[in-house]
Short mmCIF file of C-alpha atoms and ligand atoms in Angstrom, two decimals:
data_model
loop_
_atom_site.label_atom_id
_atom_site.label_comp_id
_atom_site.label_asym_id
_atom_site.label_seq_id
_atom_site.Cartn_x
_atom_site.Cartn_y
_atom_site.Cartn_z
CA MET A 1 -30.96 27.37 64.16
CA TYR A 2 -32.08 26.71 60.64
CA LEU A 3 -31.21 29.31 57.99
CA ARG A 4 -33.11 29.39 54.71
CA VAL A 5 -31.50 31.39 51.94
CA SER A 6 -33.46 32.58 48.92
CA VAL A 7 -30.73 32.78 46.25
CA THR A 8 -32.99 34.30 43.58
CA ASP A 9 -36.56 35.61 43.26
CA ARG A 10 -36.83 34.25 39.74
CA CYS A 11 -38.59 31.01 38.85
CA ASN A 12 -39.13 28.89 35.74
CA LEU A 13 -42.63 27.80 36.85
CA ARG A 14 -45.74 29.89 37.49
CA CYS A 15 -47.54 27.87 40.17
CA THR A 16 -51.03 29.31 40.37
CA TYR A 17 -50.81 30.06 44.12
CA CYS A 18 -47.27 31.51 43.97
CA LEU A 19 -46.48 33.59 40.87
CA PRO A 20 -48.64 35.33 38.28
CA GLU A 21 -48.03 34.42 34.63
CA ASP A 22 -46.65 37.92 33.99
CA ALA A 23 -44.46 38.06 37.12
CA ARG A 24 -41.89 40.88 37.12
CA PHE A 25 -38.73 40.46 39.19
CA ALA A 26 -36.60 43.17 40.68
CA PRO A 27 -32.89 42.62 39.96
CA SER A 28 -31.13 40.86 42.82
CA ARG A 29 -29.70 43.50 45.17
CA THR A 30 -26.83 41.30 46.31
CA ALA A 31 -23.87 40.15 44.24
CA PRO A 32 -23.13 36.42 44.72
CA ASP A 33 -20.16 37.15 47.01
CA GLU A 34 -22.26 39.53 49.10
CA LEU A 35 -24.93 36.88 49.64
CA ASP A 36 -22.21 34.43 50.72
CA ARG A 37 -20.71 36.96 53.11
CA LEU A 38 -24.17 37.62 54.60
CA MET A 39 -24.67 33.86 55.07
CA ALA A 40 -21.33 33.70 56.86
CA ALA A 41 -22.22 36.73 59.02
CA VAL A 42 -25.51 35.13 60.08
CA CYS A 43 -23.70 31.88 60.93
CA ALA A 44 -21.11 33.80 62.96
CA ALA A 45 -23.83 35.66 64.90
CA ALA A 46 -26.20 32.72 65.52
CA PRO A 47 -25.87 28.97 66.20
CA VAL A 48 -26.89 27.88 62.69
CA THR A 49 -26.48 24.14 62.04
CA LYS A 50 -28.46 23.80 58.84
CA ILE A 51 -28.79 25.90 55.70
CA ARG A 52 -31.40 25.35 53.01
CA LEU A 53 -31.09 27.09 49.64
CA THR A 54 -34.36 28.03 48.05
CA GLY A 55 -35.88 30.78 45.93
CA GLY A 56 -37.51 31.56 43.48
CA GLU A 57 -35.94 28.57 41.83
CA PRO A 58 -32.39 27.94 43.05
CA THR A 59 -31.38 25.81 40.04
CA ILE A 60 -31.74 28.81 37.70
CA CYS A 61 -29.42 30.93 39.85
CA PRO A 62 -26.05 31.11 37.99
CA SER A 63 -24.10 31.23 41.28
CA LEU A 64 -25.91 28.29 42.93
CA LEU A 65 -22.84 26.02 43.20
CA GLN A 66 -20.83 28.81 44.81
CA HIS A 67 -23.59 29.25 47.44
CA VAL A 68 -23.73 25.50 48.10
CA ARG A 69 -19.95 25.43 48.62
CA THR A 70 -20.11 28.36 51.01
CA ALA A 71 -22.98 26.81 52.94
CA ALA A 72 -21.13 23.47 53.17
CA TRP A 73 -18.11 25.27 54.57
CA LEU A 74 -20.30 26.96 57.21
CA VAL A 75 -22.58 24.12 58.43
CA PRO A 76 -22.81 20.31 58.30
CA THR A 77 -26.30 20.09 56.76
CA VAL A 78 -26.94 21.81 53.44
CA GLY A 79 -30.30 21.34 51.78
CA MET A 80 -32.09 22.71 48.77
CA THR A 81 -35.76 23.04 47.88
CA THR A 82 -36.27 22.94 44.13
CA ASN A 83 -39.03 22.41 41.60
CA GLY A 84 -36.74 19.83 39.98
CA VAL A 85 -37.13 21.05 36.37
CA GLU A 86 -33.39 21.72 35.87
CA LEU A 87 -32.18 19.44 38.64
CA GLU A 88 -31.10 16.21 36.96
CA ARG A 89 -28.11 17.59 35.07
CA LEU A 90 -26.92 19.52 38.14
CA LEU A 91 -27.02 16.62 40.61
CA PRO A 92 -23.35 15.49 40.36
CA ASP A 93 -22.01 19.05 40.77
CA LEU A 94 -24.40 19.79 43.62
CA ARG A 95 -23.28 16.62 45.40
CA ASP A 96 -19.62 17.53 44.90
CA ALA A 97 -20.26 21.07 46.17
CA GLY A 98 -21.60 19.63 49.44
CA LEU A 99 -25.38 19.45 49.07
CA ASN A 100 -26.69 16.65 51.26
CA ARG A 101 -30.46 17.18 51.58
CA LEU A 102 -32.99 17.64 48.82
CA ASN A 103 -36.70 18.49 48.75
CA ILE A 104 -38.46 18.49 45.39
CA SER A 105 -41.74 20.33 45.00
CA LEU A 106 -44.34 18.36 43.10
CA ASP A 107 -48.04 19.16 43.43
CA ALA A 108 -49.47 16.50 41.12
CA ALA A 109 -48.93 12.85 40.23
CA ASP A 110 -49.46 13.26 36.49
CA ALA A 111 -48.70 15.64 33.63
CA VAL A 112 -52.22 17.10 33.43
CA GLY A 113 -52.37 17.92 37.14
CA PHE A 114 -48.82 19.31 36.95
CA ARG A 115 -49.77 21.77 34.20
CA LEU A 116 -52.88 22.85 36.08
CA SER A 117 -50.76 23.69 39.12
CA ALA A 118 -47.50 24.96 37.57
CA ARG A 119 -48.78 26.33 34.21
CA ARG A 120 -45.86 24.55 32.51
CA ASP A 121 -45.27 21.04 31.09
CA HIS A 122 -42.36 19.66 33.06
CA PHE A 123 -43.84 16.68 34.90
CA THR A 124 -41.62 14.15 33.11
CA ALA A 125 -38.44 16.13 33.86
CA VAL A 126 -39.33 16.45 37.55
CA LEU A 127 -40.11 12.75 37.88
CA ALA A 128 -36.83 11.88 36.13
CA ALA A 129 -34.93 14.23 38.47
CA THR A 130 -36.61 12.63 41.50
CA ARG A 131 -35.45 9.20 40.37
CA ALA A 132 -31.95 10.47 39.60
CA ALA A 133 -31.71 12.15 43.02
CA ARG A 134 -32.68 8.91 44.70
CA ARG A 135 -30.07 7.01 42.69
CA ALA A 136 -27.51 9.66 43.60
CA GLY A 137 -28.10 8.79 47.26
CA PHE A 138 -30.01 11.84 48.51
CA THR A 139 -31.76 10.44 51.56
CA PRO A 140 -34.22 11.11 52.97
CA LEU A 141 -35.56 12.44 49.67
CA LYS A 142 -38.74 14.44 50.13
CA LEU A 143 -41.45 15.58 47.77
CA ASN A 144 -43.31 18.72 48.86
CA ALA A 145 -46.88 19.12 47.62
CA VAL A 146 -48.94 22.21 48.29
CA ALA A 147 -52.41 20.91 49.08
CA THR A 148 -55.33 22.71 47.45
CA ALA A 149 -58.97 21.82 46.85
CA SER A 150 -58.01 20.43 43.43
CA SER A 151 -55.11 18.27 44.68
CA ASP A 152 -55.26 14.49 44.47
CA PRO A 153 -53.56 13.42 47.72
CA VAL A 154 -54.27 9.73 47.10
CA ALA A 155 -52.50 9.75 43.72
CA LEU A 156 -49.58 11.68 45.23
CA ALA A 157 -49.30 9.16 48.08
CA HIS A 158 -49.28 6.28 45.59
CA LEU A 159 -46.56 8.04 43.60
CA ALA A 160 -44.43 8.58 46.72
CA ILE A 161 -44.81 4.92 47.74
CA ALA A 162 -43.96 3.70 44.22
CA GLU A 163 -40.90 5.97 44.03
CA GLY A 164 -39.73 5.20 47.60
CA VAL A 165 -39.66 8.84 48.69
CA HIS A 166 -41.21 10.80 51.56
CA LEU A 167 -44.13 13.11 50.89
CA ARG A 168 -44.94 16.31 52.75
CA PHE A 169 -48.24 18.07 52.20
CA ILE A 170 -47.98 21.83 52.77
CA GLU A 171 -51.14 23.67 53.74
CA LEU A 172 -51.81 26.52 51.31
CA MET A 173 -50.81 29.75 53.02
CA ASP A 174 -52.41 33.15 52.55
CA ILE A 175 -49.37 34.65 50.85
CA GLY A 176 -49.07 36.87 47.79
CA ILE A 177 -51.39 35.90 44.95
CA ALA A 178 -52.78 32.95 46.95
CA HIS A 179 -54.79 35.54 48.89
CA ALA A 180 -57.32 36.08 46.09
CA ASP A 181 -58.98 32.65 46.36
CA TRP A 182 -57.29 31.30 49.46
CA SER A 183 -60.48 30.49 51.40
CA GLU A 184 -61.85 28.42 48.49
CA ARG A 185 -58.57 26.59 47.81
CA HIS A 186 -57.18 25.96 51.29
CA VAL A 187 -57.60 22.38 52.61
CA ALA A 188 -56.84 21.52 56.23
CA SER A 189 -54.47 18.63 56.91
CA ASP A 190 -57.20 16.78 58.86
CA ALA A 191 -59.39 16.83 55.74
CA LEU A 192 -56.47 15.64 53.61
CA ARG A 193 -55.89 12.68 55.89
CA GLU A 194 -59.59 11.81 55.66
CA ARG A 195 -59.32 11.86 51.89
CA LEU A 196 -56.27 9.57 52.08
CA ILE A 197 -58.09 7.11 54.31
CA TRP A 198 -61.23 7.14 52.10
CA GLY A 199 -58.91 6.56 49.15
CA GLY A 200 -57.59 3.35 50.73
CA ILE A 201 -54.30 4.66 52.19
CA ALA A 202 -54.21 3.35 55.77
CA ILE A 203 -52.03 5.63 57.91
CA THR A 204 -50.84 5.72 61.51
CA GLU A 205 -49.38 8.75 63.24
CA ALA A 206 -45.69 8.33 64.05
CA THR A 207 -44.55 9.42 67.48
CA ASP A 208 -41.63 11.43 66.12
CA ARG A 209 -41.68 14.56 64.02
CA ASP A 210 -38.93 14.64 61.43
CA GLU A 211 -38.71 18.42 61.76
CA PRO A 212 -40.35 20.76 64.24
CA THR A 213 -42.64 21.89 61.41
CA SER A 214 -44.28 18.67 60.29
CA ARG A 215 -46.29 15.86 61.82
CA VAL A 216 -45.60 12.51 60.24
CA TRP A 217 -47.73 9.44 59.48
CA THR A 218 -46.55 6.01 58.39
CA VAL A 219 -48.42 4.04 55.74
CA ASP A 220 -49.53 0.57 56.75
CA GLY A 221 -47.46 -2.05 54.95
CA VAL A 222 -44.88 0.48 53.68
CA ASP A 223 -41.30 0.70 54.96
CA PRO A 224 -41.15 4.02 56.90
CA SER A 225 -37.50 4.44 56.05
CA ALA A 226 -38.59 4.76 52.41
CA THR A 227 -41.93 6.57 52.57
CA THR A 228 -43.82 8.53 55.21
CA LEU A 229 -46.52 11.14 54.79
CA GLY A 230 -46.08 14.46 56.58
CA PHE A 231 -48.28 17.50 56.99
CA ILE A 232 -46.97 21.03 57.38
CA THR A 233 -49.84 22.65 59.24
CA THR A 234 -48.82 26.29 59.16
CA VAL A 235 -52.46 27.34 58.95
CA THR A 236 -54.42 24.87 61.11
CA ASP A 237 -51.79 24.11 63.74
CA PRO A 238 -48.93 26.64 63.60
CA PHE A 239 -45.62 25.53 65.06
CA CYS A 240 -44.28 28.92 66.15
CA GLY A 241 -43.35 27.58 69.59
CA THR A 242 -40.73 25.26 68.09
CA CYS A 243 -39.78 27.29 65.00
CA ASP A 244 -36.06 28.06 64.82
CA ARG A 245 -36.07 29.23 61.20
CA ILE A 246 -34.62 32.45 59.95
CA ARG A 247 -34.51 33.60 56.36
CA LEU A 248 -32.00 35.52 54.27
CA THR A 249 -33.03 36.84 50.86
CA SER A 250 -31.18 37.74 47.68
CA GLN A 251 -32.29 41.30 48.46
CA GLY A 252 -29.97 41.17 51.50
CA ARG A 253 -32.69 41.15 54.15
CA LEU A 254 -32.98 38.90 57.19
CA HIS A 255 -36.52 37.79 58.10
CA THR A 256 -37.11 35.92 61.35
CA CYS A 257 -40.53 34.65 60.23
CA LEU A 258 -42.15 33.84 56.89
CA PHE A 259 -44.82 36.41 57.77
CA ASP A 260 -42.32 39.13 58.77
CA GLU A 261 -42.71 41.34 55.69
CA ARG A 262 -40.10 43.99 56.45
CA GLY A 263 -37.13 42.05 57.72
CA THR A 264 -33.81 43.71 58.54
CA ASP A 265 -31.76 45.20 55.72
CA LEU A 266 -28.22 43.86 56.22
CA LEU A 267 -26.72 45.09 52.96
CA PRO A 268 -25.80 48.67 53.95
CA LEU A 269 -23.87 47.37 56.98
CA LEU A 270 -22.08 44.74 54.86
CA ARG A 271 -21.17 47.29 52.19
CA ALA A 272 -19.94 49.75 54.81
CA GLY A 273 -17.64 47.02 56.18
CA ASP A 274 -19.30 47.49 59.58
CA GLN A 275 -18.74 43.96 60.89
CA ARG A 276 -19.73 44.79 64.47
CA GLY A 277 -22.88 46.62 63.36
CA LEU A 278 -23.80 43.68 61.10
CA ASP A 279 -23.30 41.19 63.91
CA ALA A 280 -25.36 43.33 66.30
CA ALA A 281 -28.18 43.80 63.75
CA ILE A 282 -28.42 40.03 63.16
CA LYS A 283 -28.42 39.28 66.90
CA ARG A 284 -31.02 42.00 67.54
CA ALA A 285 -33.33 40.64 64.82
CA ILE A 286 -33.04 37.06 66.08
CA GLY A 287 -33.52 38.16 69.70
CA ALA A 288 -36.76 39.87 68.67
CA LYS A 289 -38.14 36.79 66.84
CA ILE A 290 -41.77 36.39 67.87
CA PRO A 291 -44.81 34.60 66.42
CA PRO A 292 -46.59 36.68 63.76
CA SER A 293 -49.65 38.74 64.65
CA ARG A 294 -51.37 37.29 61.58
CA PHE A 295 -50.56 34.44 59.20
CA GLN A 296 -50.72 36.55 56.10
CA ARG A 297 -48.12 38.03 53.78
CA SER A 298 -48.72 40.36 50.86
CA GLY A 299 -45.26 39.95 49.24
CA ILE A 300 -44.69 37.02 46.87
CA MET A 301 -43.52 33.71 48.32
CA ALA A 302 -40.72 33.46 45.72
CA GLY A 303 -39.04 36.50 47.27
CA ILE A 304 -38.63 34.88 50.67
CA GLY A 305 -38.32 31.26 49.68
CA GLY A 306 -41.14 29.35 51.35
N1 SAM B 1 -38.80 26.93 43.45
C1 SAM B 1 -38.55 26.06 44.56
C2 SAM B 1 -39.63 25.04 44.70
O1 SAM B 1 -40.57 25.04 43.91
O2 SAM B 1 -39.50 24.20 45.60
C3 SAM B 1 -38.30 26.77 45.89
C4 SAM B 1 -39.12 27.97 46.23
S1 SAM B 1 -40.85 27.68 46.48
C5 SAM B 1 -41.42 29.31 46.89
C6 SAM B 1 -40.78 26.82 48.04
C7 SAM B 1 -42.05 26.08 48.40
O3 SAM B 1 -43.06 27.02 48.72
C8 SAM B 1 -42.62 25.20 47.31
O4 SAM B 1 -42.85 23.90 47.81
C9 SAM B 1 -43.92 25.88 46.97
O5 SAM B 1 -44.86 25.00 46.47
C10 SAM B 1 -44.29 26.50 48.31
N2 SAM B 1 -45.28 27.56 48.23
C11 SAM B 1 -45.32 28.62 47.40
N3 SAM B 1 -46.41 29.39 47.66
C12 SAM B 1 -47.08 28.80 48.68
C13 SAM B 1 -48.26 29.11 49.43
N4 SAM B 1 -49.01 30.18 49.15
N5 SAM B 1 -48.62 28.28 50.43
C14 SAM B 1 -47.87 27.18 50.72
N6 SAM B 1 -46.75 26.85 50.08
C15 SAM B 1 -46.35 27.64 49.07
#
């Protein structure tokens, strides 16, 4: 199974589909050690082979390195999804702590598009971090771009090819503040691929998926070990049948689906020292994992980690 851990709700960007400019964050309910012990409890109760740290923005979590070390002790594959703003200076320590997979979120191929999406001016820092991560040997290095009606998929594809990184387009999901104008902003992956082809990017579907959640295309004339284009089709072609993801939040809740709003509160059991109850609660939640009745979530994405 694949465990995603949201180490903080807080973020240093305000992406227009994710967080309002005046976002207010509840204090984290878990102390760093409690979050680590919950991670360990989930790994003891379920066959987890991969942990991804996310948020909010994991690089602004003061205890990030501690969580990476714990994750690396628990499973062989430890990844992180980050907006990359604070990443470059942290790369050596993250590597040493055991991080071995990195996804960097980048919705635009230039500074103007970046500001329109993230409401902040950090394009140069994110591009520099992407290059530094590649130099530091993080492979495969992936850029994640949320696709909206104002995205420029052709420019993003050119950027990925030039930088020698993989690019994954994520369909905009009807989550949190994205709900308000979701139907106007959402773009289906089929339409994105048409825009790529019209923009001169010749693509061919690869037979393999790199993860159960994304379909992958190669670009004609481009080495597929360096760059592929993937599409995470949560909206137009959900992958619930192959989804083995579970999510733990800094609020101490276990969610077996991105659209499972309530989750299971594990913190009281942890604090009571009820190891057997904790184990049983985790197993019960995972055993009851089912596809969502609707692909909608009212809570903010930053709280559960995307
Ligand atoms: N701060 C980190 C980052 O930017 O990668 C990690 C957390 S962020 C919530 C994880 C991913 O979720 C990002 O790639 C982000 O763009 C994506 N995301 C946020 N809201 C979304 C939405 N409504 N639909 C699709 N993806 C979304």
